[in-house]
mmCIF file with all atom_site columns, C-alpha atoms in Angstrom:
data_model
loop_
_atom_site.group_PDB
_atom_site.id
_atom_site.type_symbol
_atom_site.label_atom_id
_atom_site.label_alt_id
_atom_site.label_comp_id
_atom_site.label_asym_id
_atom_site.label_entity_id
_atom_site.label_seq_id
_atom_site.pdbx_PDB_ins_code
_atom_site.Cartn_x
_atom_site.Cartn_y
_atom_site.Cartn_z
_atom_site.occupancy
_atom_site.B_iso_or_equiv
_atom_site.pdbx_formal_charge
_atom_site.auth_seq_id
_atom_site.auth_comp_id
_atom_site.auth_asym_id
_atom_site.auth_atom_id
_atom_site.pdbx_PDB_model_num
ATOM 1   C CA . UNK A 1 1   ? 83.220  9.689  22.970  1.00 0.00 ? 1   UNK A CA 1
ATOM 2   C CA . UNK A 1 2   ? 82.357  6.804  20.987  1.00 0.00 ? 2   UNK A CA 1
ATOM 3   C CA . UNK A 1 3   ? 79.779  5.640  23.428  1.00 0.00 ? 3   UNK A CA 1
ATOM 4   C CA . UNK A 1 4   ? 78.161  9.174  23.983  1.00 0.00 ? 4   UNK A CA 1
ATOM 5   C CA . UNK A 1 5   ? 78.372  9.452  20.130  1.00 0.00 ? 5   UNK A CA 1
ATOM 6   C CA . UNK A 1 6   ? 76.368  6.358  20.074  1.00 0.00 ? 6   UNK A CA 1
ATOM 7   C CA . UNK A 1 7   ? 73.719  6.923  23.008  1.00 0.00 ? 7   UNK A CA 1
ATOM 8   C CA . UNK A 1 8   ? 73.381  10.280 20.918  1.00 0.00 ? 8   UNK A CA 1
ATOM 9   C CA . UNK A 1 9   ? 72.756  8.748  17.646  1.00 0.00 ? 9   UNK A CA 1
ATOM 10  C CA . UNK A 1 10  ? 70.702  5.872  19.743  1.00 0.00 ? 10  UNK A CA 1
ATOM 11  C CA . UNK A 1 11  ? 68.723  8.763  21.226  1.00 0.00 ? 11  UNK A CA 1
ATOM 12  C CA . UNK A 1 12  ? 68.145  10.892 17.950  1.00 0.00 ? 12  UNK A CA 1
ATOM 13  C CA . UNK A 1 13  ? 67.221  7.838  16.036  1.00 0.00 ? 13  UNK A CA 1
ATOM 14  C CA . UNK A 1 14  ? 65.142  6.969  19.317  1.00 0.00 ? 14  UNK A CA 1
ATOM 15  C CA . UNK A 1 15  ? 63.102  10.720 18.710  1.00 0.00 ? 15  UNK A CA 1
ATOM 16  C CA . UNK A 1 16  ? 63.233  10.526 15.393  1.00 0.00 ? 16  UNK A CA 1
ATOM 17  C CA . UNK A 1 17  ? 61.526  7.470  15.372  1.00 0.00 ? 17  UNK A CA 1
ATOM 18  C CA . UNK A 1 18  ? 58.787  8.396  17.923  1.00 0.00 ? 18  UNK A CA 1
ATOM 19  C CA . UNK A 1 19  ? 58.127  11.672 16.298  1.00 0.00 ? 19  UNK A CA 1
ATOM 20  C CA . UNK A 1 20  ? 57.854  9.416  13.263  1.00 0.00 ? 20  UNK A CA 1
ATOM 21  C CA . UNK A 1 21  ? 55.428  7.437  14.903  1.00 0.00 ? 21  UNK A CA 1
ATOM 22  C CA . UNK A 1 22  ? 53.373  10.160 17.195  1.00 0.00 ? 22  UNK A CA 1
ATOM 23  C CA . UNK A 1 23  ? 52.882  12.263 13.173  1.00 0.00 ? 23  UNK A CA 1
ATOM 24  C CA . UNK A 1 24  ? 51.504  8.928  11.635  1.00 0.00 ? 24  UNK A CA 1
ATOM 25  C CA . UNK A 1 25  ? 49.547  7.958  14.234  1.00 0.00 ? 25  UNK A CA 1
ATOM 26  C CA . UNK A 1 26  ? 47.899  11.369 13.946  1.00 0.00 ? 26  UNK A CA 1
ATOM 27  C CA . UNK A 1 27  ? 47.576  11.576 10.478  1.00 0.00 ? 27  UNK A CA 1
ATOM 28  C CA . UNK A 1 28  ? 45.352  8.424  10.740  1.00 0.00 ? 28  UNK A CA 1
ATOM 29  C CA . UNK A 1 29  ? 43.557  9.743  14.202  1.00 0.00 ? 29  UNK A CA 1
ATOM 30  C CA . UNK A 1 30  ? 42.628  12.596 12.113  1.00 0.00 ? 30  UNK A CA 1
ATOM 31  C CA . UNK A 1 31  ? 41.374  10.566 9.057   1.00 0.00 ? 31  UNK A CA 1
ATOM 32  C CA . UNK A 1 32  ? 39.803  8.104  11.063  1.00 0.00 ? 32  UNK A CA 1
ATOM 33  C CA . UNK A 1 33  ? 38.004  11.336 13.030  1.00 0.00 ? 33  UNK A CA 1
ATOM 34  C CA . UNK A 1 34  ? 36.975  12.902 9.934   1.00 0.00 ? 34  UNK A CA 1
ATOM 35  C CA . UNK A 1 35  ? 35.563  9.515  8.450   1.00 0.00 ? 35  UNK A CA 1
ATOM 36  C CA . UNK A 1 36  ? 33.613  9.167  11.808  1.00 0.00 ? 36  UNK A CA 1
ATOM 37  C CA . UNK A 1 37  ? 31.884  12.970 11.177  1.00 0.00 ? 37  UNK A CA 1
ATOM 38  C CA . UNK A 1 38  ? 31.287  12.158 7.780   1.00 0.00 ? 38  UNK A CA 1
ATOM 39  C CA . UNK A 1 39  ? 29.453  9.006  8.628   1.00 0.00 ? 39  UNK A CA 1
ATOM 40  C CA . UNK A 1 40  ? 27.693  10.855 12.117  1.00 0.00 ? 40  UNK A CA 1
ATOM 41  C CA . UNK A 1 41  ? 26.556  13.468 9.485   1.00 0.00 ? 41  UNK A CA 1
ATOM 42  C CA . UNK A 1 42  ? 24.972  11.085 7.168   1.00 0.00 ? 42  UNK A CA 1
ATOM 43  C CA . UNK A 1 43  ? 23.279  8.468  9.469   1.00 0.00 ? 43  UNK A CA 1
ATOM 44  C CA . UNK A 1 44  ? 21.502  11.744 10.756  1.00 0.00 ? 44  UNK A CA 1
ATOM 45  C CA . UNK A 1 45  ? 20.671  12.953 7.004   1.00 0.00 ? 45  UNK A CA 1
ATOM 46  C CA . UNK A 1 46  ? 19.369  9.415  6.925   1.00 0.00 ? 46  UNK A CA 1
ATOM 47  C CA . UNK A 1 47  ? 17.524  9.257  10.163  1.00 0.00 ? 47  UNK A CA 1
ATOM 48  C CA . UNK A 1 48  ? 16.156  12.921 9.097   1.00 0.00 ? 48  UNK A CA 1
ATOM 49  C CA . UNK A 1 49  ? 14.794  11.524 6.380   1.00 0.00 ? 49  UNK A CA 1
ATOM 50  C CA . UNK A 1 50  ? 13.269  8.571  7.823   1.00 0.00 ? 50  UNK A CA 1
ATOM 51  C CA . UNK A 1 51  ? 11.343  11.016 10.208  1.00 0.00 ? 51  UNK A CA 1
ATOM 52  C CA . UNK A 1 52  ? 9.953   13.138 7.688   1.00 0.00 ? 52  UNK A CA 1
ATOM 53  C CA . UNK A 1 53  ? 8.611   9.920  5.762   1.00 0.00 ? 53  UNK A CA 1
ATOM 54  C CA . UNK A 1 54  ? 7.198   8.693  8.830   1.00 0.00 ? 54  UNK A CA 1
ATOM 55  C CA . UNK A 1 55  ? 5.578   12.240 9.943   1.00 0.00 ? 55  UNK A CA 1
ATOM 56  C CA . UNK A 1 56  ? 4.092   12.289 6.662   1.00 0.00 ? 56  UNK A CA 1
ATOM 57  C CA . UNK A 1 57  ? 2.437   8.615  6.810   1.00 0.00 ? 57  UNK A CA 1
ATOM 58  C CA . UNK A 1 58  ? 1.101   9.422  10.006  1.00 0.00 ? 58  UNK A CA 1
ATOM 59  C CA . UNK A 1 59  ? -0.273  12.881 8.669   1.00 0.00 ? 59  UNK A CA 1
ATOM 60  C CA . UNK A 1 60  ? -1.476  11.364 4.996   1.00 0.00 ? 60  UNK A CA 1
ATOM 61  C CA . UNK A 1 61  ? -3.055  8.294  7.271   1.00 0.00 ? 61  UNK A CA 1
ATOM 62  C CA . UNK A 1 62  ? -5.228  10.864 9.518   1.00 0.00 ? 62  UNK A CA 1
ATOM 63  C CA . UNK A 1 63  ? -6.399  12.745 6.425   1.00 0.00 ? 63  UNK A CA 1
ATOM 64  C CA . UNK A 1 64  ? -7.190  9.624  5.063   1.00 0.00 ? 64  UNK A CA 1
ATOM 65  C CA . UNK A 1 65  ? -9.109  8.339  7.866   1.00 0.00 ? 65  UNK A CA 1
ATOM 66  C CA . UNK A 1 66  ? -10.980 11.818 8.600   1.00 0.00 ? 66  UNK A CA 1
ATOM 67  C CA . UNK A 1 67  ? -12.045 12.019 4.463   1.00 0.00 ? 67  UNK A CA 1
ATOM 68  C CA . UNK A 1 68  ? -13.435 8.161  4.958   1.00 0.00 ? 68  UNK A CA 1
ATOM 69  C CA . UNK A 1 69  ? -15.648 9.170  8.409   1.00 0.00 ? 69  UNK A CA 1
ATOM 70  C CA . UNK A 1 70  ? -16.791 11.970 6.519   1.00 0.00 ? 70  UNK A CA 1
ATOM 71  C CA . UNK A 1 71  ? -18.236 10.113 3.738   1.00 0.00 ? 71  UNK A CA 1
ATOM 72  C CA . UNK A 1 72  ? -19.537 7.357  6.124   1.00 0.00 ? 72  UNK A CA 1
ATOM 73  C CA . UNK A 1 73  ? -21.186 10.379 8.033   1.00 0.00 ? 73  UNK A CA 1
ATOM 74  C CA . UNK A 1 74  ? -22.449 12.305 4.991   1.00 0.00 ? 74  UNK A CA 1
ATOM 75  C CA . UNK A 1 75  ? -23.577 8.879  3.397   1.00 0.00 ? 75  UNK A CA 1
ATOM 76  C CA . UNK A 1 76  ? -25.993 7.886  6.261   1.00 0.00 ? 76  UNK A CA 1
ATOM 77  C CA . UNK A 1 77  ? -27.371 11.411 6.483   1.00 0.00 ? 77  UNK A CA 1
ATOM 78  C CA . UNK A 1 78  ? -28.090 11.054 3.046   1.00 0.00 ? 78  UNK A CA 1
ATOM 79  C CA . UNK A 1 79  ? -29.938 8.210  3.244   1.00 0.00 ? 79  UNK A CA 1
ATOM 80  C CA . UNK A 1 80  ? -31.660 9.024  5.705   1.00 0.00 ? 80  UNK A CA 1
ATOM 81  C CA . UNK A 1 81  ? -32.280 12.038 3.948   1.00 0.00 ? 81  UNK A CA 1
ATOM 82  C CA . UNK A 1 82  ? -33.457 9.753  0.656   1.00 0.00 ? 82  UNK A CA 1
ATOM 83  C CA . UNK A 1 83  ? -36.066 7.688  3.044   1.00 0.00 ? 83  UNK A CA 1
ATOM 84  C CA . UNK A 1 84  ? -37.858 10.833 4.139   1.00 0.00 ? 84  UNK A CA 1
ATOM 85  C CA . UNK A 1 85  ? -37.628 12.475 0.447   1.00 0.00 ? 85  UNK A CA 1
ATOM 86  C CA . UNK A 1 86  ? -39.496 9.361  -0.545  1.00 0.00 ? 86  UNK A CA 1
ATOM 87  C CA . UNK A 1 87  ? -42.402 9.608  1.932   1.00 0.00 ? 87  UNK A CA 1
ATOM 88  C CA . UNK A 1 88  ? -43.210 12.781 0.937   1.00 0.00 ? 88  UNK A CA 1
ATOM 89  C CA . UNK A 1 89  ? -42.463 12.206 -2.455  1.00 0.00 ? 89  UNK A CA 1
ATOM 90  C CA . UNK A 1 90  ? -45.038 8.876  -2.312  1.00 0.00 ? 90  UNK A CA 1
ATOM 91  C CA . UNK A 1 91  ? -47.735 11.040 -0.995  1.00 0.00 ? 91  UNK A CA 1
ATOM 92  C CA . UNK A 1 92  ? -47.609 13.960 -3.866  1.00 0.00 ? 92  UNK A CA 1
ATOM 93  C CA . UNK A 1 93  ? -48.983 13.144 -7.277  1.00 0.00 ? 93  UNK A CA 1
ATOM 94  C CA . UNK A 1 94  ? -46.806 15.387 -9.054  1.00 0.00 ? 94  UNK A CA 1
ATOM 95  C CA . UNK A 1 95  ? -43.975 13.066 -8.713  1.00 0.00 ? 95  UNK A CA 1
ATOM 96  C CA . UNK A 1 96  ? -45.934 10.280 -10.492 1.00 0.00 ? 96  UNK A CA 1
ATOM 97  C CA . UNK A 1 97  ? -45.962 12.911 -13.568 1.00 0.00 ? 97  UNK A CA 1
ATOM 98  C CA . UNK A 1 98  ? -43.674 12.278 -16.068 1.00 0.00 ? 98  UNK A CA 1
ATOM 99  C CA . UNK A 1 99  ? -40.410 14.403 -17.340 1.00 0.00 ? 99  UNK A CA 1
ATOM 100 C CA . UNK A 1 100 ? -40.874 15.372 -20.587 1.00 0.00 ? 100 UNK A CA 1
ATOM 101 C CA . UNK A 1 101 ? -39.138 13.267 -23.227 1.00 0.00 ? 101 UNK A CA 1
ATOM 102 C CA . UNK A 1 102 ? -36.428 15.276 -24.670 1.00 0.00 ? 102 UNK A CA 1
ATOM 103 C CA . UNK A 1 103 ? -35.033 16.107 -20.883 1.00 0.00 ? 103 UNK A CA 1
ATOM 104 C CA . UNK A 1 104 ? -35.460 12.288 -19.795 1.00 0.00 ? 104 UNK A CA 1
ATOM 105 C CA . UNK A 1 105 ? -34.097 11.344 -23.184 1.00 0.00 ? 105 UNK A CA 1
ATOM 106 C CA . UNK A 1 106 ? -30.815 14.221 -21.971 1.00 0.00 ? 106 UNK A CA 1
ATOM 107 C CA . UNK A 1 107 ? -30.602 12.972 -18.911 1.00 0.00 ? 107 UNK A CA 1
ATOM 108 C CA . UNK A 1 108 ? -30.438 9.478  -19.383 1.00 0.00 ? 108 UNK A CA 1
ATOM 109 C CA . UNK A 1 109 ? -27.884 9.864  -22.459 1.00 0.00 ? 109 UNK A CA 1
ATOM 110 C CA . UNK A 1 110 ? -25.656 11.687 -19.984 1.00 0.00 ? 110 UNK A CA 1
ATOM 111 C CA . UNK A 1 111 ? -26.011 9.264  -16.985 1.00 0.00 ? 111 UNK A CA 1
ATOM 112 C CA . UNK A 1 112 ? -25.170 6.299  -19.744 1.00 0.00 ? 112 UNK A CA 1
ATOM 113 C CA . UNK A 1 113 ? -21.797 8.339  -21.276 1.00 0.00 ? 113 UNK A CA 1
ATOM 114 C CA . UNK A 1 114 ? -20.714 9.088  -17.041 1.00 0.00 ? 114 UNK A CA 1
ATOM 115 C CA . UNK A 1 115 ? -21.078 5.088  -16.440 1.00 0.00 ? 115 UNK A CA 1
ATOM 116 C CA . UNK A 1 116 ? -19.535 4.059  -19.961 1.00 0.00 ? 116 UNK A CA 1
ATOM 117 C CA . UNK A 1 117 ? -16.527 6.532  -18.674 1.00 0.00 ? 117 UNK A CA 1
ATOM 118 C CA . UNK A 1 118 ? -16.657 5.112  -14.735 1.00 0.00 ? 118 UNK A CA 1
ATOM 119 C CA . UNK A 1 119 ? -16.809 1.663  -16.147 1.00 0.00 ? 119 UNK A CA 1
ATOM 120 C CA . UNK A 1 120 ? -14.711 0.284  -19.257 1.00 0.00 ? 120 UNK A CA 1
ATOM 121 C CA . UNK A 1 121 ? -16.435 -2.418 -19.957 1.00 0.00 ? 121 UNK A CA 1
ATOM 122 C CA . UNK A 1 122 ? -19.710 -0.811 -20.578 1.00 0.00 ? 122 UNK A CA 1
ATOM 123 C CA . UNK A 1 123 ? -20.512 0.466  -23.939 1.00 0.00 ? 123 UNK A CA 1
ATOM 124 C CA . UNK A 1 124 ? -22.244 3.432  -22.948 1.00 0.00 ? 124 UNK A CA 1
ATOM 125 C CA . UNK A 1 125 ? -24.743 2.971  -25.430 1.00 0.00 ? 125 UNK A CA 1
ATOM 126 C CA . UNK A 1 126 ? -28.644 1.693  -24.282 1.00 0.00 ? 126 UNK A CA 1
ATOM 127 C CA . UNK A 1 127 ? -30.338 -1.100 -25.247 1.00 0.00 ? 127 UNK A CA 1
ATOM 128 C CA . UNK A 1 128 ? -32.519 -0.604 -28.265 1.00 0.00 ? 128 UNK A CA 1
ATOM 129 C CA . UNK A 1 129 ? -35.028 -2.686 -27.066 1.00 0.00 ? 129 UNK A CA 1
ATOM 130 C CA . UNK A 1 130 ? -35.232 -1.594 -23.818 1.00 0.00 ? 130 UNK A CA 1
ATOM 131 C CA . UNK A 1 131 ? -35.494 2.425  -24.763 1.00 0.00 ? 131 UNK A CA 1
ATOM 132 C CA . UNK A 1 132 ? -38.339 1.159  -27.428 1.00 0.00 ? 132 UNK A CA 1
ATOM 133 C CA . UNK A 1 133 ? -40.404 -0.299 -24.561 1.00 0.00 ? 133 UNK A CA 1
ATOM 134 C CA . UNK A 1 134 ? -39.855 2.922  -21.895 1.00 0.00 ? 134 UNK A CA 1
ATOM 135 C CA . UNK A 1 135 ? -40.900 5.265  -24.712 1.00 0.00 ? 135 UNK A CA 1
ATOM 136 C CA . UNK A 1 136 ? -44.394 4.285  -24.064 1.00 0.00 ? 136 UNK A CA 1
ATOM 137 C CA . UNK A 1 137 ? -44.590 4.343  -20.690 1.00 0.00 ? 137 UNK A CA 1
ATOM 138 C CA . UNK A 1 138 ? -42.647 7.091  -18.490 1.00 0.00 ? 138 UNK A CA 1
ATOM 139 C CA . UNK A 1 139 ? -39.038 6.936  -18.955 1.00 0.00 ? 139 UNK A CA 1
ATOM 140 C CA . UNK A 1 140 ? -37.924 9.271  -15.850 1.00 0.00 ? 140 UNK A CA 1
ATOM 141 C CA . UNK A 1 141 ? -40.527 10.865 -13.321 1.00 0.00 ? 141 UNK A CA 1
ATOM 142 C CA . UNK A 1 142 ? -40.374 13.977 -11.182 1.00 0.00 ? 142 UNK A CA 1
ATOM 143 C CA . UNK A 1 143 ? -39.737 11.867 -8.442  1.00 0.00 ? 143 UNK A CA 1
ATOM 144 C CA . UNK A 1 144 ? -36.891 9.573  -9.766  1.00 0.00 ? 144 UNK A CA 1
ATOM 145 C CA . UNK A 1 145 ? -35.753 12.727 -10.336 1.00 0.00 ? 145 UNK A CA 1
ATOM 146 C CA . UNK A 1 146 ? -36.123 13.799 -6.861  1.00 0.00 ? 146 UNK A CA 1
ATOM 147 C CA . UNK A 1 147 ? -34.330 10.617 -6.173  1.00 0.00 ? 147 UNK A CA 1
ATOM 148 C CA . UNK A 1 148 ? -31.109 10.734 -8.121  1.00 0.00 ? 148 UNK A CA 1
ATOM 149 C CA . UNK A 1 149 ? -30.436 14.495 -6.528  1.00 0.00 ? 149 UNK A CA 1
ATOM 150 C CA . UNK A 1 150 ? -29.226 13.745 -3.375  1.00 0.00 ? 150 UNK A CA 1
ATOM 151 C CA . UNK A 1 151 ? -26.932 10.651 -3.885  1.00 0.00 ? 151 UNK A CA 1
ATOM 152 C CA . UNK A 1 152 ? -25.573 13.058 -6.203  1.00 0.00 ? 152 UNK A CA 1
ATOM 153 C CA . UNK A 1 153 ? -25.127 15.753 -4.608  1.00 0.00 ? 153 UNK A CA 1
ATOM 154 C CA . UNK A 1 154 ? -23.402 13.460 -1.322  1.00 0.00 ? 154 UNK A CA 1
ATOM 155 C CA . UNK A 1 155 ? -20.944 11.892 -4.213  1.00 0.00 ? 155 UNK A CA 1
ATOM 156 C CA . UNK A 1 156 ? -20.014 15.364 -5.129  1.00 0.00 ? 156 UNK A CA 1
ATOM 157 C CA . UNK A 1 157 ? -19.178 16.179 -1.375  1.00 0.00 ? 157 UNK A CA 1
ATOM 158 C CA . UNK A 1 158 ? -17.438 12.973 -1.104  1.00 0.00 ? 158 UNK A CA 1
ATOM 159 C CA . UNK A 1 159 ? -15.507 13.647 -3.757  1.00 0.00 ? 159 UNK A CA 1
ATOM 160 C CA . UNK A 1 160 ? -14.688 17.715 -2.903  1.00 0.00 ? 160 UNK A CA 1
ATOM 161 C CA . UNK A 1 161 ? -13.901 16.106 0.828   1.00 0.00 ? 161 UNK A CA 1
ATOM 162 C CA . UNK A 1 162 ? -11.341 13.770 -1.125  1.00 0.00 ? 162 UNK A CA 1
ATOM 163 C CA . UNK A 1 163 ? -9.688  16.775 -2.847  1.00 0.00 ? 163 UNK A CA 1
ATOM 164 C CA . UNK A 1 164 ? -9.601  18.736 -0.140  1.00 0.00 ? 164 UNK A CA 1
ATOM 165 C CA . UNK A 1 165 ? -7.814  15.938 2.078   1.00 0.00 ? 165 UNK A CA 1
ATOM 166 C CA . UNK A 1 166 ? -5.016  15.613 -1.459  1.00 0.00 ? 166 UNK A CA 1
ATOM 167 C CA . UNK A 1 167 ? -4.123  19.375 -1.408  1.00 0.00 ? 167 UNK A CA 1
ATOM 168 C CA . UNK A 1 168 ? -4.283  19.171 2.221   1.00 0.00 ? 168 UNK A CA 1
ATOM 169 C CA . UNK A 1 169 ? -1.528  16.876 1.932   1.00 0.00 ? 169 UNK A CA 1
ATOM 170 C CA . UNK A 1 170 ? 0.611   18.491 -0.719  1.00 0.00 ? 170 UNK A CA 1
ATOM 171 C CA . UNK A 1 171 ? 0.666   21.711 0.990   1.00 0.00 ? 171 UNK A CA 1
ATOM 172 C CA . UNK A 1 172 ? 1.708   20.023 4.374   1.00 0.00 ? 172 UNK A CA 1
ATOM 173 C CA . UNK A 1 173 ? 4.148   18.384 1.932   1.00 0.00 ? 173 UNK A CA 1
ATOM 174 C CA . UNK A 1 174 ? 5.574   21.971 0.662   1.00 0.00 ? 174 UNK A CA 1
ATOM 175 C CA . UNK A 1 175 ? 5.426   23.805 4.062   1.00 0.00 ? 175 UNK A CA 1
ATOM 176 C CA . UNK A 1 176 ? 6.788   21.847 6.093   1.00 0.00 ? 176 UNK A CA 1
ATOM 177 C CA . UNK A 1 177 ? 10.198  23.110 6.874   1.00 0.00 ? 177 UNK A CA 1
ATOM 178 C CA . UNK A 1 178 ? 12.666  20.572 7.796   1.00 0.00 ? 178 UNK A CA 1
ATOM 179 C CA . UNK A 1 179 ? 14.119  22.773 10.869  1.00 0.00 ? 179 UNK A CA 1
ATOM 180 C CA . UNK A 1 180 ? 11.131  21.778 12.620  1.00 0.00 ? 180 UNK A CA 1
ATOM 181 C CA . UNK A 1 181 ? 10.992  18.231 11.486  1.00 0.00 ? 181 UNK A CA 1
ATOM 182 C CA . UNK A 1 182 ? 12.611  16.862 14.536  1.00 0.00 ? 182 UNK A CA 1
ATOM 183 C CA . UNK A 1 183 ? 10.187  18.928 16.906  1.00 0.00 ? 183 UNK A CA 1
ATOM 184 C CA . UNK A 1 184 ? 7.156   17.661 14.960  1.00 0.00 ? 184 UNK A CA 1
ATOM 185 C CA . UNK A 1 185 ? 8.347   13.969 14.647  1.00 0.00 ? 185 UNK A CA 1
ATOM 186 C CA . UNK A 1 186 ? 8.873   14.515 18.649  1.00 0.00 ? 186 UNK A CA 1
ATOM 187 C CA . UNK A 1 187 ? 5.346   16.365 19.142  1.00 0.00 ? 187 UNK A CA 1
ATOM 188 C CA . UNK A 1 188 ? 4.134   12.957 17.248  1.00 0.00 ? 188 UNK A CA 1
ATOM 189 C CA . UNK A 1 189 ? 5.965   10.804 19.328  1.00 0.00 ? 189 UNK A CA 1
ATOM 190 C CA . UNK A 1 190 ? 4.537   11.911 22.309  1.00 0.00 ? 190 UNK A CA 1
ATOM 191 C CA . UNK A 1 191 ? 1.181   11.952 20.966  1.00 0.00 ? 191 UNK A CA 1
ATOM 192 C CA . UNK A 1 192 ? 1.021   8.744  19.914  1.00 0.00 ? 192 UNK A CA 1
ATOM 193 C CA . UNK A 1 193 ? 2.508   6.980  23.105  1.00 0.00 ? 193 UNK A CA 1
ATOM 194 C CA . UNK A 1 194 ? -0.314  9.103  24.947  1.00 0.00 ? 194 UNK A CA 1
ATOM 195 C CA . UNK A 1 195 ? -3.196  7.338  22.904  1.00 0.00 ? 195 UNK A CA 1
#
């Protein structure tokens, strides 16, 4: 009995061991599994992310590039616009007559206090001497007038075109949810390997 005694303690020991070894082994399999789905779960958080960013450069990028052909376009219609004002403007001696004083005098104080704000260098105040020798002559005719309207008027569109193009981009910012992310980023994939 003494050697059955010992193959039985031999082979108990034996299980013991092995069921020792096949619960530890586990124990880390199922660490090292979890540790692998925490890491799967965050390199696609982090390729998520990386997707939206680059979705949105493209996006930000077209609005940007449609806003800057727009005021390219609405630029040379304006002056072409300007150079046809002119000749007709040349031609009609009512634009040689002069604004009255206290209008030019408005509209000139204005124009300097928009530059002095646009530009920080400048004063925004006139020169003295300069103001003392227009006031005898014309300081601002009907057709400078004529003149200044449309290049305002196309900076004003510029400018609404460059608003519209930064709420554009905020709202595509807010709406856009990120269950579709991966479907846009591959809808943008595709269309840039087509161009």
């Amino acid at each position: 009995m003494s050697i059955r005694a010992t193959v039985i303690a031999v082979l108990v020991a034996l299980i013991t061991a092995l069921s020792f070894g096949v619960y530890h082994y586990h124990d880390k399999y199922s660490d090292e599994q979890g540790e692998t789905k925490r890491l799967e779960q965050e390199t696609a958080g982090q390729a998520s992310v990386i997707a939206r960013q680059a979705f949105e450069f493209n996006r930000f990028n077209q609005i940007s590039q449609q806003a800057s052909q727009y005021a390219i376009n609405i630029k040379a219609q304006s002056d072409e616009k300007q150079s046809v004002y002119r000749t007709i403007i040349k031609r009609d001696p009512a634009g040689r007559q002069c604004v009255p004083d206290d209008v030019a005098s408005r509209l000139l104080d204005h124009t300097y206090r928009l530059r002095s704000s646009a530009m920080h260098t400048a004063t925004g105040k006139s020169d003295a001497g300069r103001v003392s020798a227009i006031t005898t002559a014309c300081r601002l005719t009907y057709a400078q007038a004529v003149y200044w309207i449309d290049p305002l008027l196309t900076a004003i569109d510029r400018a609404n075109r460059q608003l519209a193009g930064i709420r554009e981009i905020e709202g595509s910012r807010k709406n856009l949810p990120d269950k579709s992310l991966c479907n846009s980023v591959k809808k943008w994939q595709g269309y840039e390997t087509k161009q």
